[in-house]
PDB file of C-alpha atoms in Angstrom:
ATOM      1  CA  UNK A  36     123.380  91.727  94.664  1.00 52.00           C
ATOM      2  CA  UNK A  37     120.341  92.168  92.426  1.00 62.00           C
ATOM      3  CA  UNK A  38     120.934  91.413  88.759  1.00 87.00           C
ATOM      4  CA  UNK A  39     119.746  94.741  87.431  1.00 92.00           C
ATOM      5  CA  UNK A  40     119.451  97.719  89.731  1.00 94.00           C
ATOM      6  CA  UNK A  41     117.860 101.096  89.128  1.00 95.00           C
ATOM      7  CA  UNK A  42     117.032 104.059  91.303  1.00 93.00           C
ATOM      8  CA  UNK A  43     113.220 103.880  91.524  1.00 92.00           C
ATOM      9  CA  UNK A  44     112.858 107.662  91.824  1.00 90.00           C
ATOM     10  CA  UNK A  45     110.603 109.427  91.284  1.00 94.00           C
ATOM     11  CA  UNK A  46     112.667 111.967  89.422  1.00 94.00           C
ATOM     12  CA  UNK A  47     110.709 115.226  89.340  1.00 96.00           C
ATOM     13  CA  UNK A  48     112.123 117.350  86.544  1.00 95.00           C
ATOM     14  CA  UNK A  49     110.921 120.660  85.048  1.00 97.00           C
ATOM     15  CA  UNK A  50     109.957 120.671  81.400  1.00 97.00           C
ATOM     16  CA  UNK A  51     112.917 121.483  79.180  1.00 97.00           C
ATOM     17  CA  UNK A  52     115.525 120.196  81.597  1.00 97.00           C
ATOM     18  CA  UNK A  53     118.019 117.421  81.016  1.00 97.00           C
ATOM     19  CA  UNK A  54     117.733 114.289  83.107  1.00 96.00           C
ATOM     20  CA  UNK A  55     119.941 111.229  83.322  1.00 95.00           C
ATOM     21  CA  UNK A  56     119.692 107.947  85.112  1.00 90.00           C
ATOM     22  CA  UNK A  57     121.866 104.905  85.395  1.00 93.00           C
ATOM     23  CA  UNK A  58     121.369 101.224  85.774  1.00 95.00           C
ATOM     24  CA  UNK A  59     123.880  98.654  87.013  1.00 96.00           C
ATOM     25  CA  UNK A  60     123.959  94.969  86.117  1.00 93.00           C
ATOM     26  CA  UNK A  61     125.724  92.110  87.823  1.00 91.00           C
ATOM     27  CA  UNK A  62     126.274  89.572  85.034  1.00 87.00           C
ATOM     28  CA  UNK A  63     129.486  90.545  83.283  1.00 87.00           C
ATOM     29  CA  UNK A  64     128.719  88.115  80.443  1.00 83.00           C
ATOM     30  CA  UNK A  65     125.526  89.932  79.477  1.00 83.00           C
ATOM     31  CA  UNK A  66     125.236  90.310  75.750  1.00 78.00           C
ATOM     32  CA  UNK A  67     122.790  93.067  74.974  1.00 84.00           C
ATOM     33  CA  UNK A  68     121.136  95.970  76.699  1.00 90.00           C
ATOM     34  CA  UNK A  69     117.991  97.995  76.262  1.00 92.00           C
ATOM     35  CA  UNK A  70     115.893 100.778  77.676  1.00 95.00           C
ATOM     36  CA  UNK A  71     112.149 100.189  77.635  1.00 95.00           C
ATOM     37  CA  UNK A  72     109.497 102.731  78.477  1.00 97.00           C
ATOM     38  CA  UNK A  73     106.337 101.860  80.358  1.00 96.00           C
ATOM     39  CA  UNK A  74     103.403 104.215  80.765  1.00 95.00           C
ATOM     40  CA  UNK A  75     101.041 103.801  83.682  1.00 91.00           C
ATOM     41  CA  UNK A  76      99.008 100.576  83.382  1.00 86.00           C
ATOM     42  CA  UNK A  77     100.362  99.934  79.889  1.00 94.00           C
ATOM     43  CA  UNK A  78     102.752  97.427  78.371  1.00 96.00           C
ATOM     44  CA  UNK A  79     106.509  98.103  78.134  1.00 95.00           C
ATOM     45  CA  UNK A  80     107.762  99.325  74.765  1.00 95.00           C
ATOM     46  CA  UNK A  81     111.297  99.437  73.453  1.00 93.00           C
ATOM     47  CA  UNK A  82     112.796 102.917  73.671  1.00 95.00           C
ATOM     48  CA  UNK A  83     116.270 102.094  72.417  1.00 93.00           C
ATOM     49  CA  UNK A  84     118.956  99.475  72.368  1.00 89.00           C
ATOM     50  CA  UNK A  85     122.257 100.341  74.040  1.00 89.00           C
ATOM     51  CA  UNK A  86     125.380  99.687  72.008  1.00 80.00           C
ATOM     52  CA  UNK A  87     128.955  99.659  73.233  1.00 81.00           C
ATOM     53  CA  UNK A  88     129.809 102.772  71.258  1.00 79.00           C
ATOM     54  CA  UNK A  89     126.845 104.648  72.656  1.00 83.00           C
ATOM     55  CA  UNK A  90     123.897 105.684  70.575  1.00 90.00           C
ATOM     56  CA  UNK A  91     121.584 108.611  70.172  1.00 93.00           C
ATOM     57  CA  UNK A  92     118.001 108.874  69.000  1.00 93.00           C
ATOM     58  CA  UNK A  93     116.758 112.436  68.909  1.00 96.00           C
ATOM     59  CA  UNK A  94     116.686 113.749  72.460  1.00 97.00           C
ATOM     60  CA  UNK A  95     117.685 110.404  73.923  1.00 97.00           C
ATOM     61  CA  UNK A  96     121.238 109.159  74.404  1.00 96.00           C
ATOM     62  CA  UNK A  97     122.159 105.753  75.763  1.00 95.00           C
ATOM     63  CA  UNK A  98     125.587 104.608  76.825  1.00 94.00           C
ATOM     64  CA  UNK A  99     127.113 101.350  77.985  1.00 93.00           C
ATOM     65  CA  UNK A 100     130.112 100.996  80.260  1.00 92.00           C
ATOM     66  CA  UNK A 101     131.094  97.322  80.314  1.00 90.00           C
ATOM     67  CA  UNK A 102     134.064  97.827  82.627  1.00 91.00           C
ATOM     68  CA  UNK A 103     131.863  99.296  85.347  1.00 92.00           C
ATOM     69  CA  UNK A 104     128.796  97.307  84.312  1.00 93.00           C
ATOM     70  CA  UNK A 105     126.327 100.111  83.948  1.00 92.00           C
ATOM     71  CA  UNK A 106     124.178 101.666  81.282  1.00 95.00           C
ATOM     72  CA  UNK A 107     122.795 105.163  81.232  1.00 95.00           C
ATOM     73  CA  UNK A 108     119.979 107.083  79.628  1.00 96.00           C
ATOM     74  CA  UNK A 109     120.084 110.828  79.039  1.00 97.00           C
ATOM     75  CA  UNK A 110     117.007 112.789  78.034  1.00 97.00           C
ATOM     76  CA  UNK A 111     117.533 116.326  76.762  1.00 98.00           C
ATOM     77  CA  UNK A 112     114.898 119.062  76.491  1.00 98.00           C
ATOM     78  CA  UNK A 113     112.434 116.930  78.405  1.00 97.00           C
ATOM     79  CA  UNK A 114     108.754 117.013  77.412  1.00 97.00           C
ATOM     80  CA  UNK A 115     105.649 116.396  79.473  1.00 97.00           C
ATOM     81  CA  UNK A 116     105.106 113.284  77.353  1.00 97.00           C
ATOM     82  CA  UNK A 117     108.403 111.844  78.632  1.00 97.00           C
ATOM     83  CA  UNK A 118     106.730 111.168  81.984  1.00 97.00           C
ATOM     84  CA  UNK A 119     106.823 107.406  82.363  1.00 97.00           C
ATOM     85  CA  UNK A 120     108.719 104.576  83.990  1.00 96.00           C
ATOM     86  CA  UNK A 121     111.979 103.664  82.273  1.00 97.00           C
ATOM     87  CA  UNK A 122     113.036 100.044  82.511  1.00 96.00           C
ATOM     88  CA  UNK A 123     116.642  98.967  82.194  1.00 95.00           C
ATOM     89  CA  UNK A 124     116.777  95.575  80.487  1.00 92.00           C
ATOM     90  CA  UNK A 125     119.659  93.159  80.093  1.00 89.00           C
ATOM     91  CA  UNK A 126     119.900  90.024  77.990  1.00 83.00           C
ATOM     92  CA  UNK A 127     122.113  87.602  79.908  1.00 74.00           C
ATOM     93  CA  UNK A 128     122.122  85.056  77.107  1.00 66.00           C
ATOM     94  CA  UNK A 129     125.557  83.503  76.699  1.00 54.00           C
ATOM     95  CA  UNK A 130     124.848  80.558  74.418  1.00 49.00           C
ATOM     96  CA  UNK A 131     123.685  78.107  77.025  1.00 43.00           C
ATOM     97  CA  UNK A 132     119.970  78.635  76.617  1.00 46.00           C
ATOM     98  CA  UNK A 133     117.401  81.378  76.827  1.00 49.00           C
ATOM     99  CA  UNK A 134     116.570  82.500  80.319  1.00 55.00           C
ATOM    100  CA  UNK A 135     114.631  85.587  79.454  1.00 66.00           C
ATOM    101  CA  UNK A 136     115.461  89.235  79.590  1.00 80.00           C
ATOM    102  CA  UNK A 137     116.277  90.590  83.035  1.00 86.00           C
ATOM    103  CA  UNK A 138     114.308  93.708  83.856  1.00 90.00           C
ATOM    104  CA  UNK A 139     115.154  96.368  86.364  1.00 93.00           C
ATOM    105  CA  UNK A 140     112.290  97.562  88.522  1.00 93.00           C
ATOM    106  CA  UNK A 141     112.204 100.851  86.684  1.00 95.00           C
ATOM    107  CA  UNK A 142     112.867 104.526  87.289  1.00 96.00           C
ATOM    108  CA  UNK A 143     109.792 106.707  87.546  1.00 95.00           C
ATOM    109  CA  UNK A 144     110.173 110.056  85.750  1.00 97.00           C
ATOM    110  CA  UNK A 145     107.744 112.938  86.184  1.00 97.00           C
ATOM    111  CA  UNK A 146     108.151 115.985  83.958  1.00 97.00           C
ATOM    112  CA  UNK A 147     106.541 119.033  85.513  1.00 96.00           C
ATOM    113  CA  UNK A 148     105.186 122.002  83.538  1.00 95.00           C
TER     114      UNK A 148
ATOM    115  CA  UNK B 216      94.882  91.553  64.440  1.00 54.00           C
ATOM    116  CA  UNK B 217      98.012  93.655  64.408  1.00 73.00           C
ATOM    117  CA  UNK B 218     100.730  92.672  66.822  1.00 93.00           C
ATOM    118  CA  UNK B 219     100.073  90.757  70.002  1.00 96.00           C
ATOM    119  CA  UNK B 220      96.780  90.401  71.826  1.00 96.00           C
ATOM    120  CA  UNK B 221      95.828  89.040  75.227  1.00 98.00           C
ATOM    121  CA  UNK B 222      92.541  87.939  76.720  1.00 97.00           C
ATOM    122  CA  UNK B 223      90.871  88.582  79.023  1.00 97.00           C
ATOM    123  CA  UNK B 224      91.781  92.179  79.798  1.00 97.00           C
ATOM    124  CA  UNK B 225      91.036  91.588  83.436  1.00 97.00           C
ATOM    125  CA  UNK B 226      89.620  88.819  85.578  1.00 97.00           C
ATOM    126  CA  UNK B 227      88.595  88.217  89.154  1.00 97.00           C
ATOM    127  CA  UNK B 228      88.987  84.590  90.096  1.00 96.00           C
ATOM    128  CA  UNK B 229      88.190  82.519  93.161  1.00 97.00           C
ATOM    129  CA  UNK B 230      91.111  80.677  94.716  1.00 97.00           C
ATOM    130  CA  UNK B 231      91.338  77.092  93.571  1.00 97.00           C
ATOM    131  CA  UNK B 232      89.835  77.736  90.163  1.00 97.00           C
ATOM    132  CA  UNK B 233      91.592  76.918  86.925  1.00 97.00           C
ATOM    133  CA  UNK B 234      92.281  79.795  84.547  1.00 97.00           C
ATOM    134  CA  UNK B 235      93.864  80.116  81.123  1.00 98.00           C
ATOM    135  CA  UNK B 236      95.218  83.427  79.902  1.00 98.00           C
ATOM    136  CA  UNK B 237      95.318  83.662  76.135  1.00 98.00           C
ATOM    137  CA  UNK B 238      98.012  85.234  73.989  1.00 98.00           C
ATOM    138  CA  UNK B 239      98.082  85.462  70.209  1.00 97.00           C
ATOM    139  CA  UNK B 240     100.555  87.148  67.882  1.00 97.00           C
ATOM    140  CA  UNK B 241     100.294  87.640  64.139  1.00 95.00           C
ATOM    141  CA  UNK B 242     103.885  88.678  63.469  1.00 94.00           C
ATOM    142  CA  UNK B 243     105.154  85.113  62.898  1.00 93.00           C
ATOM    143  CA  UNK B 244     107.667  85.579  65.680  1.00 92.00           C
ATOM    144  CA  UNK B 245     109.570  82.486  66.756  1.00 90.00           C
ATOM    145  CA  UNK B 246     109.791  83.237  70.453  1.00 90.00           C
ATOM    146  CA  UNK B 247     107.098  84.009  73.003  1.00 93.00           C
ATOM    147  CA  UNK B 248     107.204  84.785  76.706  1.00 93.00           C
ATOM    148  CA  UNK B 249     105.004  85.216  79.744  1.00 96.00           C
ATOM    149  CA  UNK B 250     105.894  87.727  82.467  1.00 95.00           C
ATOM    150  CA  UNK B 251     104.201  88.829  85.626  1.00 96.00           C
ATOM    151  CA  UNK B 252     104.597  92.341  86.973  1.00 96.00           C
ATOM    152  CA  UNK B 253     104.130  93.087  90.644  1.00 94.00           C
ATOM    153  CA  UNK B 254     104.564  96.372  92.455  1.00 87.00           C
ATOM    154  CA  UNK B 255     108.080  96.630  93.803  1.00 82.00           C
ATOM    155  CA  UNK B 256     109.263  93.495  92.030  1.00 85.00           C
ATOM    156  CA  UNK B 257     109.309  94.467  88.399  1.00 86.00           C
ATOM    157  CA  UNK B 258     108.773  92.105  85.487  1.00 91.00           C
ATOM    158  CA  UNK B 259     109.623  88.459  86.086  1.00 92.00           C
ATOM    159  CA  UNK B 260     109.688  85.716  83.464  1.00 91.00           C
ATOM    160  CA  UNK B 261     107.309  82.813  84.085  1.00 95.00           C
ATOM    161  CA  UNK B 262     107.778  80.633  81.004  1.00 95.00           C
ATOM    162  CA  UNK B 263     109.117  81.061  77.513  1.00 92.00           C
ATOM    163  CA  UNK B 264     109.087  79.315  74.150  1.00 92.00           C
ATOM    164  CA  UNK B 265     111.872  79.698  71.603  1.00 88.00           C
ATOM    165  CA  UNK B 266     109.844  78.081  68.839  1.00 90.00           C
ATOM    166  CA  UNK B 267     106.606  76.202  68.307  1.00 93.00           C
ATOM    167  CA  UNK B 268     106.674  72.867  70.104  1.00 94.00           C
ATOM    168  CA  UNK B 269     109.202  73.868  72.770  1.00 93.00           C
ATOM    169  CA  UNK B 270     108.844  75.593  76.127  1.00 94.00           C
ATOM    170  CA  UNK B 271     111.104  76.449  79.027  1.00 91.00           C
ATOM    171  CA  UNK B 272     110.868  77.610  82.615  1.00 92.00           C
ATOM    172  CA  UNK B 273     111.660  81.128  83.621  1.00 89.00           C
ATOM    173  CA  UNK B 274     112.349  82.679  86.999  1.00 88.00           C
ATOM    174  CA  UNK B 275     108.937  82.003  88.610  1.00 94.00           C
ATOM    175  CA  UNK B 276     107.315  78.986  86.904  1.00 96.00           C
ATOM    176  CA  UNK B 277     105.655  77.294  89.900  1.00 96.00           C
ATOM    177  CA  UNK B 278     101.881  77.109  89.643  1.00 97.00           C
ATOM    178  CA  UNK B 279     101.879  77.893  85.927  1.00 98.00           C
ATOM    179  CA  UNK B 280     102.014  75.831  82.747  1.00 98.00           C
ATOM    180  CA  UNK B 281     102.241  76.758  79.075  1.00 98.00           C
ATOM    181  CA  UNK B 282     101.947  75.112  75.697  1.00 97.00           C
ATOM    182  CA  UNK B 283     103.059  76.144  72.217  1.00 97.00           C
ATOM    183  CA  UNK B 284     101.145  74.056  69.722  1.00 97.00           C
ATOM    184  CA  UNK B 285     101.674  76.574  66.907  1.00 96.00           C
ATOM    185  CA  UNK B 286     103.585  79.759  66.170  1.00 95.00           C
ATOM    186  CA  UNK B 287     100.796  82.184  66.973  1.00 97.00           C
ATOM    187  CA  UNK B 288      99.386  81.059  70.326  1.00 97.00           C
ATOM    188  CA  UNK B 289     100.980  80.760  73.747  1.00 98.00           C
ATOM    189  CA  UNK B 290      98.383  80.196  76.491  1.00 98.00           C
ATOM    190  CA  UNK B 291      99.284  80.380  80.175  1.00 98.00           C
ATOM    191  CA  UNK B 292      97.344  78.158  82.574  1.00 98.00           C
ATOM    192  CA  UNK B 293      96.953  78.468  86.315  1.00 97.00           C
ATOM    193  CA  UNK B 294      95.863  74.981  87.379  1.00 95.00           C
ATOM    194  CA  UNK B 295      94.614  76.014  90.823  1.00 97.00           C
ATOM    195  CA  UNK B 296      94.831  79.739  91.400  1.00 97.00           C
ATOM    196  CA  UNK B 297      96.132  81.161  94.685  1.00 97.00           C
ATOM    197  CA  UNK B 298      95.981  84.769  95.947  1.00 97.00           C
ATOM    198  CA  UNK B 299      99.743  85.208  95.448  1.00 97.00           C
ATOM    199  CA  UNK B 300      99.114  84.894  91.718  1.00 98.00           C
ATOM    200  CA  UNK B 301      97.283  88.202  91.748  1.00 97.00           C
ATOM    201  CA  UNK B 302      99.305  90.246  89.296  1.00 97.00           C
ATOM    202  CA  UNK B 303      99.452  91.852  85.882  1.00 97.00           C
ATOM    203  CA  UNK B 304     100.458  89.301  83.265  1.00 98.00           C
ATOM    204  CA  UNK B 305     102.206  90.342  80.062  1.00 97.00           C
ATOM    205  CA  UNK B 306     102.744  88.149  77.058  1.00 97.00           C
ATOM    206  CA  UNK B 307     105.573  89.080  74.703  1.00 94.00           C
ATOM    207  CA  UNK B 308     107.093  87.850  71.467  1.00 92.00           C
ATOM    208  CA  UNK B 309     110.335  88.383  69.592  1.00 88.00           C
ATOM    209  CA  UNK B 310     111.400  87.472  66.062  1.00 86.00           C
ATOM    210  CA  UNK B 311     114.323  85.219  66.866  1.00 77.00           C
ATOM    211  CA  UNK B 312     114.385  84.712  70.605  1.00 67.00           C
ATOM    212  CA  UNK B 313     117.055  85.578  73.101  1.00 57.00           C
ATOM    213  CA  UNK B 314     119.734  83.802  71.109  1.00 60.00           C
ATOM    214  CA  UNK B 315     119.244  86.625  68.658  1.00 58.00           C
ATOM    215  CA  UNK B 316     120.912  88.985  71.113  1.00 60.00           C
ATOM    216  CA  UNK B 317     119.468  92.325  70.064  1.00 65.00           C
ATOM    217  CA  UNK B 318     116.037  90.907  69.419  1.00 76.00           C
ATOM    218  CA  UNK B 319     113.299  93.357  70.444  1.00 82.00           C
ATOM    219  CA  UNK B 320     110.459  91.999  72.537  1.00 87.00           C
ATOM    220  CA  UNK B 321     106.952  93.186  71.742  1.00 92.00           C
ATOM    221  CA  UNK B 322     104.477  93.115  74.587  1.00 95.00           C
ATOM    222  CA  UNK B 323     100.751  92.550  74.661  1.00 97.00           C
ATOM    223  CA  UNK B 324      98.478  94.929  76.591  1.00 97.00           C
ATOM    224  CA  UNK B 325      98.414  92.724  79.680  1.00 97.00           C
ATOM    225  CA  UNK B 326      95.849  90.844  81.748  1.00 98.00           C
ATOM    226  CA  UNK B 327      95.030  92.060  85.239  1.00 97.00           C
ATOM    227  CA  UNK B 328      94.247  89.029  87.370  1.00 98.00           C
ATOM    228  CA  UNK B 329      92.904  89.121  90.899  1.00 97.00           C
ATOM    229  CA  UNK B 330      92.659  85.895  92.870  1.00 97.00           C
ATOM    230  CA  UNK B 331      90.448  86.085  95.939  1.00 96.00           C
TER     231      UNK B 331
END
């Protein structure tokens, strides 16, 4: 089983719609979770961290379900500028040393006018 | 400089040649990282450094070496390039390193390397 799995998409969504995607992770001891955004041929940038209680930042809502080992990202009132690849990222660090963040392969989102 | 820079932006290299990719950050971050990104495989960690003077191996370290002589610089060297090292290479840094848990990683703009 891959460590971090995402549906690669593409998700083709009309402007103004709500879209959600999930990501599953295999390491139950993972400590922290993030969504990064990557535009075509650009570097990844942090979109939001994902806390156990769930968190919201404007049109974006992230949730963590530790029991089922998945995180989700919900985008409301989608904009053309939301078109990008969204990377699910997990920090497996458990005190034994830094092994690096584990990145999913990304979900490609296309917002259509 | 503001943030993290990488050089060169892109490079075409003959197989067997030695190449060093440069990475510099001005944020005084403790930790730095090198990733490669390949289509269909996502980002994979090559090497990392939690603090100046220390380095560690990531998921795909073979064929690569790094050094961390100071806080700001973290060069990645390909001793003898092979075509399978054709990729986009991203350098990243974070204030405290992975032991910091919720530490955000900041990425450089990337280097596109082609090995022929």
